[in-house]
Amino acid sequence: MSCCAPGTEGALEGAGAMPSAEELLLASRDLGDGLRQTDLSVPGVHCGACIATIEDALTALRGIESARVNLTAKRVSVRWHEGQDFDPKTIVTAIASRGYAAHLFTAPLAGDDELRNQLIRAVAVSGFAAMNIMLLSVSVWSGAEASTRDLFHWISALIAGPVLLYAGRFFFKSAWSALKHGHTNMDVPISLAVTLSYCVSLWETIHHGEHAWFDATVTLLFFLLIGRTLDHVMRDRARSAITGLARLSPRGAMAISADGAREYRPVEEIAVGDRLSVAAGERLAVDARVVSGTSDVDRSLVSGESVPVTARPGTQLEAGVINLTGALVVEATAVARESFLAEVIGLMEAAEGGRARYRRIADRAAAYYSPAVHLLALISFFGWGFYDGDWKHAMLVAVAVLIITCPCALGLAVPVVQVVAAGRLFSNGIMVKDGSAMERLAEIDTALFDKTGTLTMGAPRLVGRVGSVATAGEHRPTNQSFAIAAAIAGHSRHPLSGALAAAYSGPLPQIDAVTEIPGCGLEAVTPEGTYRLGNRGFACGGADSREDGSAMSEVVLTLDHRPLETYTFEDRLRPGARNAMDSLRKQHVEIGILSGDRTAAVERVASMLGAERWRAGLAPRDKTEAVAACASSGHKVLMVGDGINDAPALSAAHVSMAPATAADIGRQAADLVFLHDGLDAVTFALDTSRKAGRLIQQNFALAIGYNVIAVPVAILGHATPLIAAIAMSTSSIIVVANSLRLRGRSPETADNAARQTPSVGMVRPA
Amino acid sequence: MNTLIYLIPIALLLGGLGLAAFLWSMKSGQYEDLDGAAWRVLDDGDGTAKPGHRTEDRQP
């Protein structure tokens, strides 16, 4: 299955504003010698062809030193020479021209990456030690005697000692901090067993004993570190992909000083009362009031309102709004820290508290498991001590109990399943922020959806053309007026124009003299007369008309005020939306819609999907409260949403999902992000996490079953190091093998089918 | 018995070499982009990309 139909992903981003040259300069790093590096997130890269396309497109540009795509992180880092008349914006336009959307992103946390490297190094070192010590141990088991055995034990001790300090430090640290705060976790028995067994083995070696446990000590560490590393890598990978996807708030804005000079300023330096110039296609950096100019603005990310609204002098606009058609001069009414965005972030932080109390399955298991293990070891120590008075032997038995029960299989049980599950989701375009998100997703019984951008694509689509009677007498084939309309529409950034232009394929007539009247439409002066394309009042020569309350939007094409054709648009449903709803209902999940959009539009979508519970016109706070009310009545809520206005509700829900087209802040708040258009990602993720949950339970059962057999053997004092090592490894291998069952073919999703054809502009009205 | 005096150091040395090789390959960034590396093997390199820059653009 090939992945690359260039354009589909890019087009999906729709009218998303591209970063300006000043922003790119602000976000780049100075490498010295006039060389700068810019890191961009390109969510659309999937394969080798994408790498070659982007790298070739960039390196062909003059002034670019090098470009390298990182497919794993879906990023491209570009090095370029400053000066030489090089406009950094060409980087973004070059990538966009090949059909990929590129975004700036905040630099990743270097510390996270460092921890991963440390963990992998620890795995390598402990693996090396485990292999060598096992080699020596096998010789001992197969009959090395007296001085040879002592020599082997000493060499093992010398290898194991430093390795224990180096590779075991993760467990020691975590165990220490848990003990310091008065509770235990899985790391406490691990640390105890590892340290005790090393010390006892060393003592045995000094006294020429027969048994030493160095092999078990180090192998245990090795297996546990694998689990720990997998766990970390999974969280890290998905999280960096999510944070890397895009950033919403612009880094700065073009400020106009009192003498009219223009200067690009970082967003932190914008004060209340500053005048800012906002060109068409730019996002607003701060809350502001329009001073002069008229334009259409897209507030869908803020309010969920899918139809653009007209901004006139005096209109109040929030940060994050996209200016679509005309240039505006605005006056900042709040600094970035106090803007609408900051208020949403505050709401999110307040909502996060509820979820922070969630404890992962592994932690819950550890809470019961580790005291039990300690108790068992203690009982066998005293039991044997009092039974035969040989306290040294009692100590050995206690260590054997600690080692054999050590949560080696338990340590792998959860991370391996979650890594496999996350990999399965990732290859189907769903990214999981961390393992607990899957655990929480498996528990849900209610799903609440946002409308604009989640249930629907958030982009209008041409659904109908109605020719006017007046055209019949002029012998004008309808397709010609459609071509004219598309040609005129091509001059505008308005979403309806974009949809109209995208719906037409074929040769376009050359129409140059097009002027855009913000809030009304487009006007083109041609030899045949004056064409107007826009709302009915404007196109037919009437006065400026307001938006009506209907669920559909329409655009009229007129020639000298005579209507030629009317085009109707609607926001189309996401592919797979209906199937997703049906299969959610089949899994006994209740469905509801929470939207900030108009009642008429929400009602139409709700009836199409058969959702009985829906609410319209909600503010961010209302959505959060609706989710909280649902949760307090005992439901586990999955929230799916994309806008800034959904972000607090996403944080408040038990688990949340957002499409990749969502606002940056929405993606940050969501636990899962799906990259493809199809809403069946929700059911696929639910299905996978429920399967993963079942596998984790099976793994726990296997690990506990192993303990039921192994622990009595250890307590009775029959556990030789060989038996302990074999038992431990076998249980781990069984658990891993069981986890791998989750792999396997992923079902053919509606999205895969949708990808066969371009996802935008495929409408061919009859 | 005497062979052990040679064999054990040799075994440890070879194991250590493997470990060192792994640590080196990690430090030089060969695990940074595993998915991309899998595809790059198939790249003929006949694009316009300048040769040589592909291995050295790690972040400073």
XYZ file of C-alpha atoms in Angstrom, chain A residues 31 37 39 47-48 51 55-56 59 64-72 79 117 120-121 124-125 128 132 148 152 155 159 237, chain B residues 1 4 8 11-12 15-16 19 22-23 26 31-36 39-40 47-50 53-60:
62
model
C 25.216 28.398 13.704
C 19.328 26.324 10.918
C 13.653 23.058 12.012
C 8.187 7.203 2.983
C 11.377 7.304 0.993
C 12.267 12.225 1.829
C 15.351 17.099 0.217
C 15.766 17.551 -3.512
C 18.804 21.529 -1.843
C 20.429 26.420 1.188
C 23.405 24.536 2.508
C 21.717 21.295 3.403
C 18.369 19.751 4.194
C 17.713 16.511 5.994
C 14.384 14.895 6.641
C 13.893 12.850 9.792
C 11.130 10.418 8.907
C 10.703 9.094 12.434
C 20.637 24.973 7.026
C 20.227 7.429 25.280
C 19.794 2.372 25.832
C 23.404 2.555 26.996
C 23.726 -2.428 26.206
C 26.060 -2.521 29.189
C 27.055 -7.332 27.726
C 29.594 -12.785 29.919
C 38.373 -22.474 39.085
C 34.892 -17.501 37.801
C 35.458 -12.390 37.534
C 31.913 -7.453 35.958
C 8.290 9.186 20.198
C 43.126 -24.937 32.798
C 41.339 -20.167 30.501
C 38.528 -15.406 29.398
C 35.943 -13.450 25.473
C 35.667 -10.280 27.530
C 32.262 -8.717 24.087
C 33.662 -5.337 25.044
C 29.625 -3.042 23.270
C 27.226 -0.238 19.703
C 27.889 2.746 21.943
C 24.532 5.332 19.015
C 19.521 5.508 15.659
C 18.103 8.995 15.233
C 15.865 8.180 12.296
C 15.353 4.447 11.955
C 12.356 4.716 9.637
C 14.166 7.108 7.352
C 14.133 4.072 3.062
C 17.408 5.814 2.386
C 18.700 13.280 -7.174
C 20.119 16.749 -7.055
C 21.056 16.374 -3.400
C 24.654 17.224 -2.719
C 25.871 16.395 3.612
C 23.684 13.537 4.613
C 25.884 12.187 7.339
C 26.956 15.370 9.023
C 23.957 17.465 9.797
C 23.501 16.441 13.376
C 22.476 19.257 15.597
C 25.337 21.095 17.233
